[in-house]
Every structure is written in structure tokens, then in C-alpha cells.
């Protein structure tokens, strides 16, 4: 791992009960001190909440955020957190990796700064919705040799991994993959997890509008930019990534196979359909329904003799987990079998993502080395997957009817 500068004292810090000594991880796994870039809603509602429960794996050593209220809220829950203005300053404060949790249109500059400072990055999705920026990040990752992991936290849920493995095992007989999301995206889902008044749901801010204009081109309409930023790039890009993982190695791709892309209800609902080949149809829909009181997500794989149905709760929920039902039928007897897998409470994608990411960058030398990864799930999602997923949702945005 490469770092510029030397470790030095923090510029500003606050005491707290959860700092923990450096190197407090288990055998072969050192604790990772990170710089948190962006201490907004997603940081407090997900990542920081999990970090407080994983002090032996990861701790915030520094924070970069222009809002003093955001910084103070983070520092109140952790000890010895330095306030910095750059990734290089964060290295001096002790950071050895970076969580980029700021709005997506700021990711390019943040990630580039981290790579130049030698900090491995976990970047929230969407890493970028601009293909030119993604290509720039891929080139910087190759040049510096510092890895970037994409924040596809659903991929780290063990039940989602079982779903992906089942799809791969039955890919030859795949006939349909469907995605159905009912998303309140409403205050009651996360506002109680954020220690300050979060910004209201509303139009994209001017910097986001400018970034969307660059990403889609000058001919894109306001509706196309809105749906690209939210229903497609802000949500369905997760499920596009899961579908891509499920189809890995088959030669099937969603990009270039789009049959239709439609929006309705003022852009708060979007649906797409792809036909990668004559045997397989992929459909995905996202509905923003603020009146609903629970998030609902269902992904279903249908093969000639099997159906796998994956249901996922809100990514911010801890009181319930993912459930996977796998139904199979014997071709000769018609006998059916159902196998059910459940994650259980507190096994969140965000938590498992932090576990996987810290393991990937923090193994120390020791007898036996790191454990073998589970089949088909390693390596962590990276920038090339980001590019493939973005190609798909960008094409869908430009074809919206």
C-alpha cells in the first residue's frame, strides 16, 4: 500500500468512546483507519452505524466534509477524528484507506485525490454516471496500482451471493430475470438515523444538473436526467449489477439488448426490458411510492426447472434480512423441492461490505494467509463493473419514452 507524506498529528479532533487502538483487529486482520469523505445522510444512516459495531475492523481517523454540522455529528460518535481538506492531509492524520460517501457528482475528484495519495477506496454507488469520468478513474487506478471498490453493498449479503451462485449454476436454462422495487424513499425510512435535519427530497441541485448534462449529452431532456439520476442510476443500477453478476461467463449482456424503457407518474416510476438472446428476457422496474411504509424488492430467476425468488428489505433495515426461496422440479417425476435461506436480522449488506472490503486491504502476513473466498464472489466489485452497469442505465435513460 503506497502513501504520500508521513503520519502526523491531526489538525482537529474530538474525544469519544469508540476510537480503539490501531491494529485492534483479529489475527491476521489489522484494523483499518479510514478517511470518511462526505458525512451526509448515507454515511450516518448506514456506514457509520455499522462502523460503531465493528471497531476491531475499521474506524474513522479523519473526515472531509464542508459542512461543520456534518463533521460534528460524525466526531461526536468516534474518538480521535481529524478534520481534513484533502486525502493527503488524511494520510498525515493516520488514514490508510478512504470511504467516499459524498454526492455522486463529487466522486471523480474525491477518488482521484485518494488514488494519488495511495488510499484504497470504497466509493458509494453510483461511482459516477459519466462514462468519461469512469474511464478516467480506471486509468488512474491502473497507473497508481491502488484499488477502487464500488459500493454495491447488496452483493455482499450472503443470501444475495447464494442467489447469484444459483443463477450461474442454472444459466444454461435461464428464461427470465425480473426485478420489482417499491421504494418509499420517504423521510420515515432514514431520517431517524441522521443526527441533523437532512435536506428535503426535491429537484437535483445545480452541480448535479451540470454533471447529468455532461453524462447524457446536450440533447437529453430534463425528464431523462431526472430518471437517470434517481430511478435508474440511483437505484436500478444495483440490480443491473446483480443481473450482470448472475450472467457472468455466459456471454450475455444487457447493453445493446434493450427492448424498451418507459417512465410514468412524472418520472417517479421507470421500467426497462432487455432481451440478451432469444432464450432470456430481463425486466426491471422501480416505483417511488412515498405513501408506502415499507421498502419492497423482489428479484426472481426463472429457469426451465427452477425458480429462485429473492426478497430484500430496505438497505437501512436491521430488524429483518434477505430471504431466498429456491424451487426445483424433477424432470422425470415432477417432484418439487423448496429450499429457503435467510440472512437474519443485523446481517446487512452495508456491514458485510465493510467486512469484505477491510479484509481485502488489511491482511497481515501470518501462518496460512487469508482464507479462501467463497466461490464466484471474489474479487470485490470494481470500476470495470461500474462501467458495464453505467452503459446499461445510460442507454435506458436516453431511450426513455
PDB file of N, CA and C in Angstrom, residues 19-111:
ATOM      1  N   UNK A  19     -12.784   4.945  19.837  1.00  0.00           N
ATOM      2  CA  UNK A  19     -11.616   5.083  18.982  1.00  0.00           C
ATOM      3  C   UNK A  19     -10.910   3.763  18.766  1.00  0.00           C
ATOM      4  N   UNK A  20     -10.520   3.092  19.847  1.00  0.00           N
ATOM      5  CA  UNK A  20      -9.875   1.793  19.727  1.00  0.00           C
ATOM      6  C   UNK A  20      -8.449   1.919  19.266  1.00  0.00           C
ATOM      7  N   UNK A  21      -7.555   1.083  19.750  1.00  0.00           N
ATOM      8  CA  UNK A  21      -6.159   1.150  19.351  1.00  0.00           C
ATOM      9  C   UNK A  21      -5.949   0.667  17.940  1.00  0.00           C
ATOM     10  N   UNK A  22      -4.940   1.229  17.278  1.00  0.00           N
ATOM     11  CA  UNK A  22      -4.604   0.762  15.939  1.00  0.00           C
ATOM     12  C   UNK A  22      -4.179  -0.694  16.028  1.00  0.00           C
ATOM     13  N   UNK A  23      -4.523  -1.445  14.977  1.00  0.00           N
ATOM     14  CA  UNK A  23      -4.161  -2.844  14.953  1.00  0.00           C
ATOM     15  C   UNK A  23      -4.995  -3.699  15.880  1.00  0.00           C
ATOM     16  N   UNK A  24      -6.213  -3.249  16.180  1.00  0.00           N
ATOM     17  CA  UNK A  24      -7.046  -3.995  17.119  1.00  0.00           C
ATOM     18  C   UNK A  24      -7.842  -5.102  16.471  1.00  0.00           C
ATOM     19  N   UNK A  25      -7.549  -5.422  15.208  1.00  0.00           N
ATOM     20  CA  UNK A  25      -8.278  -6.492  14.550  1.00  0.00           C
ATOM     21  C   UNK A  25      -7.852  -7.848  15.055  1.00  0.00           C
ATOM     22  N   UNK A  26      -8.523  -8.879  14.549  1.00  0.00           N
ATOM     23  CA  UNK A  26      -8.210 -10.235  14.952  1.00  0.00           C
ATOM     24  C   UNK A  26      -6.923 -10.700  14.311  1.00  0.00           C
ATOM     25  N   UNK A  27      -6.529 -11.956  14.531  1.00  0.00           N
ATOM     26  CA  UNK A  27      -5.292 -12.494  13.985  1.00  0.00           C
ATOM     27  C   UNK A  27      -5.273 -12.373  12.473  1.00  0.00           C
ATOM     28  N   UNK A  28      -4.203 -11.770  11.951  1.00  0.00           N
ATOM     29  CA  UNK A  28      -4.051 -11.627  10.515  1.00  0.00           C
ATOM     30  C   UNK A  28      -4.867 -10.525   9.895  1.00  0.00           C
ATOM     31  N   UNK A  29      -5.636  -9.801  10.680  1.00  0.00           N
ATOM     32  CA  UNK A  29      -6.526  -8.781  10.122  1.00  0.00           C
ATOM     33  C   UNK A  29      -6.379  -7.514  10.947  1.00  0.00           C
ATOM     34  N   UNK A  30      -5.637  -6.550  10.417  1.00  0.00           N
ATOM     35  CA  UNK A  30      -5.396  -5.313  11.140  1.00  0.00           C
ATOM     36  C   UNK A  30      -6.576  -4.373  10.997  1.00  0.00           C
ATOM     37  N   UNK A  31      -6.827  -3.592  12.036  1.00  0.00           N
ATOM     38  CA  UNK A  31      -7.858  -2.568  11.969  1.00  0.00           C
ATOM     39  C   UNK A  31      -7.480  -1.534  10.910  1.00  0.00           C
ATOM     40  N   UNK A  32      -8.465  -1.064  10.161  1.00  0.00           N
ATOM     41  CA  UNK A  32      -8.225  -0.116   9.079  1.00  0.00           C
ATOM     42  C   UNK A  32      -8.714   1.265   9.491  1.00  0.00           C
ATOM     43  N   UNK A  33      -7.807   2.240   9.674  1.00  0.00           N
ATOM     44  CA  UNK A  33      -8.244   3.617   9.897  1.00  0.00           C
ATOM     45  C   UNK A  33      -8.551   4.282   8.553  1.00  0.00           C
ATOM     46  N   UNK A  34      -9.712   4.913   8.432  1.00  0.00           N
ATOM     47  CA  UNK A  34     -10.159   5.441   7.149  1.00  0.00           C
ATOM     48  C   UNK A  34     -10.456   6.932   7.261  1.00  0.00           C
ATOM     49  N   UNK A  35     -10.403   7.590   6.104  1.00  0.00           N
ATOM     50  CA  UNK A  35     -10.948   8.935   5.993  1.00  0.00           C
ATOM     51  C   UNK A  35     -12.346   8.807   5.405  1.00  0.00           C
ATOM     52  N   UNK A  36     -13.320   9.434   6.048  1.00  0.00           N
ATOM     53  CA  UNK A  36     -14.695   9.463   5.559  1.00  0.00           C
ATOM     54  C   UNK A  36     -14.872  10.752   4.765  1.00  0.00           C
ATOM     55  N   UNK A  37     -15.085  10.616   3.478  1.00  0.00           N
ATOM     56  CA  UNK A  37     -15.269  11.779   2.602  1.00  0.00           C
ATOM     57  C   UNK A  37     -16.761  11.907   2.319  1.00  0.00           C
ATOM     58  N   UNK A  38     -17.382  12.844   3.014  1.00  0.00           N
ATOM     59  CA  UNK A  38     -18.826  13.017   2.919  1.00  0.00           C
ATOM     60  C   UNK A  38     -19.522  12.400   4.105  1.00  0.00           C
ATOM     61  N   UNK A  39     -19.916  13.233   5.077  1.00  0.00           N
ATOM     62  CA  UNK A  39     -20.574  12.749   6.294  1.00  0.00           C
ATOM     63  C   UNK A  39     -22.055  13.093   6.269  1.00  0.00           C
ATOM     64  N   UNK A  40     -22.689  12.827   5.136  1.00  0.00           N
ATOM     65  CA  UNK A  40     -24.093  13.158   4.969  1.00  0.00           C
ATOM     66  C   UNK A  40     -25.019  12.024   5.347  1.00  0.00           C
ATOM     67  N   UNK A  41     -26.193  11.989   4.704  1.00  0.00           N
ATOM     68  CA  UNK A  41     -27.250  11.068   5.116  1.00  0.00           C
ATOM     69  C   UNK A  41     -26.832   9.612   5.012  1.00  0.00           C
ATOM     70  N   UNK A  42     -26.253   9.208   3.874  1.00  0.00           N
ATOM     71  CA  UNK A  42     -25.910   7.799   3.710  1.00  0.00           C
ATOM     72  C   UNK A  42     -24.806   7.386   4.671  1.00  0.00           C
ATOM     73  N   UNK A  43     -23.911   8.315   5.013  1.00  0.00           N
ATOM     74  CA  UNK A  43     -22.854   7.999   5.973  1.00  0.00           C
ATOM     75  C   UNK A  43     -23.452   7.670   7.331  1.00  0.00           C
ATOM     76  N   UNK A  44     -24.350   8.529   7.818  1.00  0.00           N
ATOM     77  CA  UNK A  44     -24.904   8.339   9.163  1.00  0.00           C
ATOM     78  C   UNK A  44     -25.938   7.217   9.200  1.00  0.00           C
ATOM     79  N   UNK A  45     -26.731   7.075   8.148  1.00  0.00           N
ATOM     80  CA  UNK A  45     -27.793   6.078   8.165  1.00  0.00           C
ATOM     81  C   UNK A  45     -27.269   4.666   7.949  1.00  0.00           C
ATOM     82  N   UNK A  46     -26.048   4.533   7.413  1.00  0.00           N
ATOM     83  CA  UNK A  46     -25.547   3.196   7.090  1.00  0.00           C
ATOM     84  C   UNK A  46     -24.117   2.968   7.565  1.00  0.00           C
ATOM     85  N   UNK A  47     -23.150   3.587   6.922  1.00  0.00           N
ATOM     86  CA  UNK A  47     -21.744   3.229   7.132  1.00  0.00           C
ATOM     87  C   UNK A  47     -21.263   3.499   8.554  1.00  0.00           C
ATOM     88  N   UNK A  48     -21.534   4.675   9.086  1.00  0.00           N
ATOM     89  CA  UNK A  48     -21.044   4.996  10.430  1.00  0.00           C
ATOM     90  C   UNK A  48     -21.729   4.142  11.480  1.00  0.00           C
ATOM     91  N   UNK A  49     -22.991   3.847  11.268  1.00  0.00           N
ATOM     92  CA  UNK A  49     -23.726   2.983  12.190  1.00  0.00           C
ATOM     93  C   UNK A  49     -23.078   1.601  12.255  1.00  0.00           C
ATOM     94  N   UNK A  50     -22.665   1.077  11.107  1.00  0.00           N
ATOM     95  CA  UNK A  50     -22.005  -0.228  11.093  1.00  0.00           C
ATOM     96  C   UNK A  50     -20.592  -0.137  11.674  1.00  0.00           C
ATOM     97  N   UNK A  51     -19.900   0.965  11.401  1.00  0.00           N
ATOM     98  CA  UNK A  51     -18.535   1.106  11.912  1.00  0.00           C
ATOM     99  C   UNK A  51     -18.505   1.130  13.434  1.00  0.00           C
ATOM    100  N   UNK A  52     -19.537   1.693  14.049  1.00  0.00           N
ATOM    101  CA  UNK A  52     -19.580   1.703  15.511  1.00  0.00           C
ATOM    102  C   UNK A  52     -19.674   0.282  16.078  1.00  0.00           C
ATOM    103  N   UNK A  53     -20.236  -0.641  15.281  1.00  0.00           N
ATOM    104  CA  UNK A  53     -20.354  -2.023  15.731  1.00  0.00           C
ATOM    105  C   UNK A  53     -19.172  -2.885  15.301  1.00  0.00           C
ATOM    106  N   UNK A  54     -18.249  -2.319  14.514  1.00  0.00           N
ATOM    107  CA  UNK A  54     -17.096  -3.076  14.009  1.00  0.00           C
ATOM    108  C   UNK A  54     -15.784  -2.389  14.384  1.00  0.00           C
ATOM    109  N   UNK A  55     -15.592  -2.003  15.645  1.00  0.00           N
ATOM    110  CA  UNK A  55     -14.402  -1.220  15.995  1.00  0.00           C
ATOM    111  C   UNK A  55     -13.104  -1.979  15.822  1.00  0.00           C
ATOM    112  N   UNK A  56     -13.141  -3.308  15.825  1.00  0.00           N
ATOM    113  CA  UNK A  56     -11.911  -4.065  15.639  1.00  0.00           C
ATOM    114  C   UNK A  56     -11.511  -4.152  14.167  1.00  0.00           C
ATOM    115  N   UNK A  57     -12.428  -3.813  13.266  1.00  0.00           N
ATOM    116  CA  UNK A  57     -12.146  -3.894  11.837  1.00  0.00           C
ATOM    117  C   UNK A  57     -11.826  -2.544  11.218  1.00  0.00           C
ATOM    118  N   UNK A  58     -12.522  -1.494  11.653  1.00  0.00           N
ATOM    119  CA  UNK A  58     -12.451  -0.226  10.930  1.00  0.00           C
ATOM    120  C   UNK A  58     -12.814   0.913  11.870  1.00  0.00           C
ATOM    121  N   UNK A  59     -12.177   2.052  11.696  1.00  0.00           N
ATOM    122  CA  UNK A  59     -12.518   3.238  12.468  1.00  0.00           C
ATOM    123  C   UNK A  59     -12.236   4.484  11.620  1.00  0.00           C
ATOM    124  N   UNK A  60     -12.992   5.556  11.813  1.00  0.00           N
ATOM    125  CA  UNK A  60     -12.697   6.811  11.108  1.00  0.00           C
ATOM    126  C   UNK A  60     -11.537   7.525  11.775  1.00  0.00           C
ATOM    127  N   UNK A  61     -10.488   7.774  11.017  1.00  0.00           N
ATOM    128  CA  UNK A  61      -9.348   8.536  11.517  1.00  0.00           C
ATOM    129  C   UNK A  61      -9.441   9.993  11.097  1.00  0.00           C
ATOM    130  N   UNK A  62     -10.211  10.265  10.029  1.00  0.00           N
ATOM    131  CA  UNK A  62     -10.320  11.628   9.508  1.00  0.00           C
ATOM    132  C   UNK A  62     -11.649  11.775   8.789  1.00  0.00           C
ATOM    133  N   UNK A  63     -12.077  13.030   8.655  1.00  0.00           N
ATOM    134  CA  UNK A  63     -13.304  13.323   7.934  1.00  0.00           C
ATOM    135  C   UNK A  63     -13.061  14.520   7.029  1.00  0.00           C
ATOM    136  N   UNK A  64     -13.616  14.446   5.821  1.00  0.00           N
ATOM    137  CA  UNK A  64     -13.592  15.561   4.876  1.00  0.00           C
ATOM    138  C   UNK A  64     -15.035  15.855   4.491  1.00  0.00           C
ATOM    139  N   UNK A  65     -15.513  17.018   4.896  1.00  0.00           N
ATOM    140  CA  UNK A  65     -16.875  17.443   4.576  1.00  0.00           C
ATOM    141  C   UNK A  65     -16.931  18.947   4.797  1.00  0.00           C
ATOM    142  N   UNK A  66     -17.482  19.710   3.838  1.00  0.00           N
ATOM    143  CA  UNK A  66     -17.506  21.165   4.006  1.00  0.00           C
ATOM    144  C   UNK A  66     -18.489  21.655   5.051  1.00  0.00           C
ATOM    145  N   UNK A  67     -19.410  20.792   5.500  1.00  0.00           N
ATOM    146  CA  UNK A  67     -20.454  21.212   6.433  1.00  0.00           C
ATOM    147  C   UNK A  67     -20.021  20.938   7.874  1.00  0.00           C
ATOM    148  N   UNK A  68     -19.863  21.972   8.706  1.00  0.00           N
ATOM    149  CA  UNK A  68     -19.418  21.741  10.094  1.00  0.00           C
ATOM    150  C   UNK A  68     -20.407  20.914  10.904  1.00  0.00           C
ATOM    151  N   UNK A  69     -21.705  21.006  10.602  1.00  0.00           N
ATOM    152  CA  UNK A  69     -22.683  20.205  11.321  1.00  0.00           C
ATOM    153  C   UNK A  69     -22.500  18.720  11.016  1.00  0.00           C
ATOM    154  N   UNK A  70     -22.223  18.401   9.755  1.00  0.00           N
ATOM    155  CA  UNK A  70     -21.969  17.014   9.374  1.00  0.00           C
ATOM    156  C   UNK A  70     -20.728  16.488  10.093  1.00  0.00           C
ATOM    157  N   UNK A  71     -19.667  17.297  10.093  1.00  0.00           N
ATOM    158  CA  UNK A  71     -18.424  16.866  10.745  1.00  0.00           C
ATOM    159  C   UNK A  71     -18.634  16.648  12.237  1.00  0.00           C
ATOM    160  N   UNK A  72     -19.328  17.566  12.877  1.00  0.00           N
ATOM    161  CA  UNK A  72     -19.530  17.465  14.327  1.00  0.00           C
ATOM    162  C   UNK A  72     -20.343  16.230  14.677  1.00  0.00           C
ATOM    163  N   UNK A  73     -21.339  15.902  13.857  1.00  0.00           N
ATOM    164  CA  UNK A  73     -22.157  14.725  14.127  1.00  0.00           C
ATOM    165  C   UNK A  73     -21.327  13.453  14.036  1.00  0.00           C
ATOM    166  N   UNK A  74     -20.417  13.386  13.087  1.00  0.00           N
ATOM    167  CA  UNK A  74     -19.543  12.216  12.987  1.00  0.00           C
ATOM    168  C   UNK A  74     -18.590  12.147  14.175  1.00  0.00           C
ATOM    169  N   UNK A  75     -17.983  13.270  14.509  1.00  0.00           N
ATOM    170  CA  UNK A  75     -16.962  13.287  15.552  1.00  0.00           C
ATOM    171  C   UNK A  75     -17.543  13.002  16.932  1.00  0.00           C
ATOM    172  N   UNK A  76     -18.840  13.251  17.098  1.00  0.00           N
ATOM    173  CA  UNK A  76     -19.455  13.001  18.402  1.00  0.00           C
ATOM    174  C   UNK A  76     -19.505  11.516  18.731  1.00  0.00           C
ATOM    175  N   UNK A  77     -19.440  10.655  17.726  1.00  0.00           N
ATOM    176  CA  UNK A  77     -19.569   9.227  17.979  1.00  0.00           C
ATOM    177  C   UNK A  77     -18.279   8.449  17.934  1.00  0.00           C
ATOM    178  N   UNK A  78     -17.167   9.113  17.614  1.00  0.00           N
ATOM    179  CA  UNK A  78     -15.898   8.409  17.487  1.00  0.00           C
ATOM    180  C   UNK A  78     -14.787   9.237  18.123  1.00  0.00           C
ATOM    181  N   UNK A  79     -13.726   8.577  18.505  1.00  0.00           N
ATOM    182  CA  UNK A  79     -12.599   9.277  19.109  1.00  0.00           C
ATOM    183  C   UNK A  79     -11.494   9.570  18.105  1.00  0.00           C
ATOM    184  N   UNK A  80     -10.767  10.638  18.366  1.00  0.00           N
ATOM    185  CA  UNK A  80      -9.559  10.995  17.610  1.00  0.00           C
ATOM    186  C   UNK A  80      -9.822  11.053  16.105  1.00  0.00           C
ATOM    187  N   UNK A  81     -10.765  11.872  15.711  1.00  0.00           N
ATOM    188  CA  UNK A  81     -11.071  12.066  14.297  1.00  0.00           C
ATOM    189  C   UNK A  81     -10.541  13.422  13.860  1.00  0.00           C
ATOM    190  N   UNK A  82      -9.672  13.438  12.872  1.00  0.00           N
ATOM    191  CA  UNK A  82      -9.102  14.681  12.362  1.00  0.00           C
ATOM    192  C   UNK A  82      -9.989  15.269  11.277  1.00  0.00           C
ATOM    193  N   UNK A  83     -10.128  16.564  11.272  1.00  0.00           N
ATOM    194  CA  UNK A  83     -10.821  17.264  10.192  1.00  0.00           C
ATOM    195  C   UNK A  83      -9.783  17.666   9.152  1.00  0.00           C
ATOM    196  N   UNK A  84      -9.976  17.218   7.919  1.00  0.00           N
ATOM    197  CA  UNK A  84      -9.004  17.450   6.852  1.00  0.00           C
ATOM    198  C   UNK A  84      -9.691  18.064   5.635  1.00  0.00           C
ATOM    199  N   UNK A  85      -8.876  18.553   4.727  1.00  0.00           N
ATOM    200  CA  UNK A  85      -9.408  19.135   3.492  1.00  0.00           C
ATOM    201  C   UNK A  85      -8.936  18.391   2.251  1.00  0.00           C
ATOM    202  N   UNK A  86      -8.081  17.396   2.412  1.00  0.00           N
ATOM    203  CA  UNK A  86      -7.589  16.638   1.265  1.00  0.00           C
ATOM    204  C   UNK A  86      -7.217  15.236   1.709  1.00  0.00           C
ATOM    205  N   UNK A  87      -7.129  14.337   0.726  1.00  0.00           N
ATOM    206  CA  UNK A  87      -6.732  12.961   1.031  1.00  0.00           C
ATOM    207  C   UNK A  87      -5.307  12.912   1.567  1.00  0.00           C
ATOM    208  N   UNK A  88      -4.437  13.765   1.068  1.00  0.00           N
ATOM    209  CA  UNK A  88      -3.048  13.774   1.546  1.00  0.00           C
ATOM    210  C   UNK A  88      -2.992  14.186   3.015  1.00  0.00           C
ATOM    211  N   UNK A  89      -3.791  15.173   3.402  1.00  0.00           N
ATOM    212  CA  UNK A  89      -3.861  15.545   4.825  1.00  0.00           C
ATOM    213  C   UNK A  89      -4.358  14.364   5.650  1.00  0.00           C
ATOM    214  N   UNK A  90      -5.322  13.609   5.115  1.00  0.00           N
ATOM    215  CA  UNK A  90      -5.873  12.479   5.855  1.00  0.00           C
ATOM    216  C   UNK A  90      -4.817  11.409   6.096  1.00  0.00           C
ATOM    217  N   UNK A  91      -3.900  11.228   5.137  1.00  0.00           N
ATOM    218  CA  UNK A  91      -2.800  10.284   5.346  1.00  0.00           C
ATOM    219  C   UNK A  91      -1.952  10.726   6.531  1.00  0.00           C
ATOM    220  N   UNK A  92      -1.660  12.006   6.617  1.00  0.00           N
ATOM    221  CA  UNK A  92      -0.903  12.536   7.756  1.00  0.00           C
ATOM    222  C   UNK A  92      -1.648  12.305   9.060  1.00  0.00           C
ATOM    223  N   UNK A  93      -2.975  12.289   9.000  1.00  0.00           N
ATOM    224  CA  UNK A  93      -3.783  12.082  10.204  1.00  0.00           C
ATOM    225  C   UNK A  93      -3.934  10.606  10.564  1.00  0.00           C
ATOM    226  N   UNK A  94      -3.378   9.727   9.728  1.00  0.00           N
ATOM    227  CA  UNK A  94      -3.395   8.308  10.055  1.00  0.00           C
ATOM    228  C   UNK A  94      -4.275   7.448   9.192  1.00  0.00           C
ATOM    229  N   UNK A  95      -5.001   8.023   8.218  1.00  0.00           N
ATOM    230  CA  UNK A  95      -5.879   7.224   7.366  1.00  0.00           C
ATOM    231  C   UNK A  95      -5.068   6.316   6.460  1.00  0.00           C
ATOM    232  N   UNK A  96      -5.552   5.105   6.273  1.00  0.00           N
ATOM    233  CA  UNK A  96      -4.890   4.143   5.397  1.00  0.00           C
ATOM    234  C   UNK A  96      -5.824   3.651   4.296  1.00  0.00           C
ATOM    235  N   UNK A  97      -7.032   4.176   4.252  1.00  0.00           N
ATOM    236  CA  UNK A  97      -7.993   3.869   3.199  1.00  0.00           C
ATOM    237  C   UNK A  97      -9.070   4.948   3.253  1.00  0.00           C
ATOM    238  N   UNK A  98      -9.969   4.935   2.263  1.00  0.00           N
ATOM    239  CA  UNK A  98     -10.965   6.013   2.164  1.00  0.00           C
ATOM    240  C   UNK A  98     -12.342   5.455   1.853  1.00  0.00           C
ATOM    241  N   UNK A  99     -13.344   6.002   2.549  1.00  0.00           N
ATOM    242  CA  UNK A  99     -14.748   5.787   2.228  1.00  0.00           C
ATOM    243  C   UNK A  99     -15.254   7.063   1.559  1.00  0.00           C
ATOM    244  N   UNK A 100     -15.626   6.985   0.296  1.00  0.00           N
ATOM    245  CA  UNK A 100     -16.145   8.140  -0.431  1.00  0.00           C
ATOM    246  C   UNK A 100     -17.663   8.045  -0.429  1.00  0.00           C
ATOM    247  N   UNK A 101     -18.300   8.887   0.385  1.00  0.00           N
ATOM    248  CA  UNK A 101     -19.746   8.830   0.620  1.00  0.00           C
ATOM    249  C   UNK A 101     -20.432  10.140   0.259  1.00  0.00           C
ATOM    250  N   UNK A 102     -19.749  11.002  -0.432  1.00  0.00           N
ATOM    251  CA  UNK A 102     -20.299  12.295  -0.839  1.00  0.00           C
ATOM    252  C   UNK A 102     -21.221  12.104  -2.042  1.00  0.00           C
ATOM    253  N   UNK A 103     -21.970  13.141  -2.470  1.00  0.00           N
ATOM    254  CA  UNK A 103     -22.846  13.006  -3.644  1.00  0.00           C
ATOM    255  C   UNK A 103     -22.070  12.537  -4.875  1.00  0.00           C
ATOM    256  N   UNK A 104     -22.744  11.795  -5.753  1.00  0.00           N
ATOM    257  CA  UNK A 104     -22.038  11.109  -6.835  1.00  0.00           C
ATOM    258  C   UNK A 104     -21.273  12.064  -7.748  1.00  0.00           C
ATOM    259  N   UNK A 105     -21.771  13.269  -7.939  1.00  0.00           N
ATOM    260  CA  UNK A 105     -21.101  14.182  -8.874  1.00  0.00           C
ATOM    261  C   UNK A 105     -19.786  14.725  -8.298  1.00  0.00           C
ATOM    262  N   UNK A 106     -19.495  14.440  -7.035  1.00  0.00           N
ATOM    263  CA  UNK A 106     -18.204  14.830  -6.449  1.00  0.00           C
ATOM    264  C   UNK A 106     -17.224  13.661  -6.418  1.00  0.00           C
ATOM    265  N   UNK A 107     -17.656  12.470  -6.810  1.00  0.00           N
ATOM    266  CA  UNK A 107     -16.830  11.277  -6.638  1.00  0.00           C
ATOM    267  C   UNK A 107     -15.549  11.318  -7.454  1.00  0.00           C
ATOM    268  N   UNK A 108     -15.632  11.846  -8.674  1.00  0.00           N
ATOM    269  CA  UNK A 108     -14.450  11.826  -9.541  1.00  0.00           C
ATOM    270  C   UNK A 108     -13.259  12.489  -8.875  1.00  0.00           C
ATOM    271  N   UNK A 109     -13.433  13.718  -8.387  1.00  0.00           N
ATOM    272  CA  UNK A 109     -12.323  14.433  -7.758  1.00  0.00           C
ATOM    273  C   UNK A 109     -11.884  13.759  -6.466  1.00  0.00           C
ATOM    274  N   UNK A 110     -12.855  13.276  -5.687  1.00  0.00           N
ATOM    275  CA  UNK A 110     -12.521  12.640  -4.410  1.00  0.00           C
ATOM    276  C   UNK A 110     -11.719  11.367  -4.626  1.00  0.00           C
ATOM    277  N   UNK A 111     -12.164  10.526  -5.550  1.00  0.00           N
ATOM    278  CA  UNK A 111     -11.468   9.258  -5.782  1.00  0.00           C
ATOM    279  C   UNK A 111     -10.088   9.497  -6.373  1.00  0.00           C
TER     280      UNK A 111
END
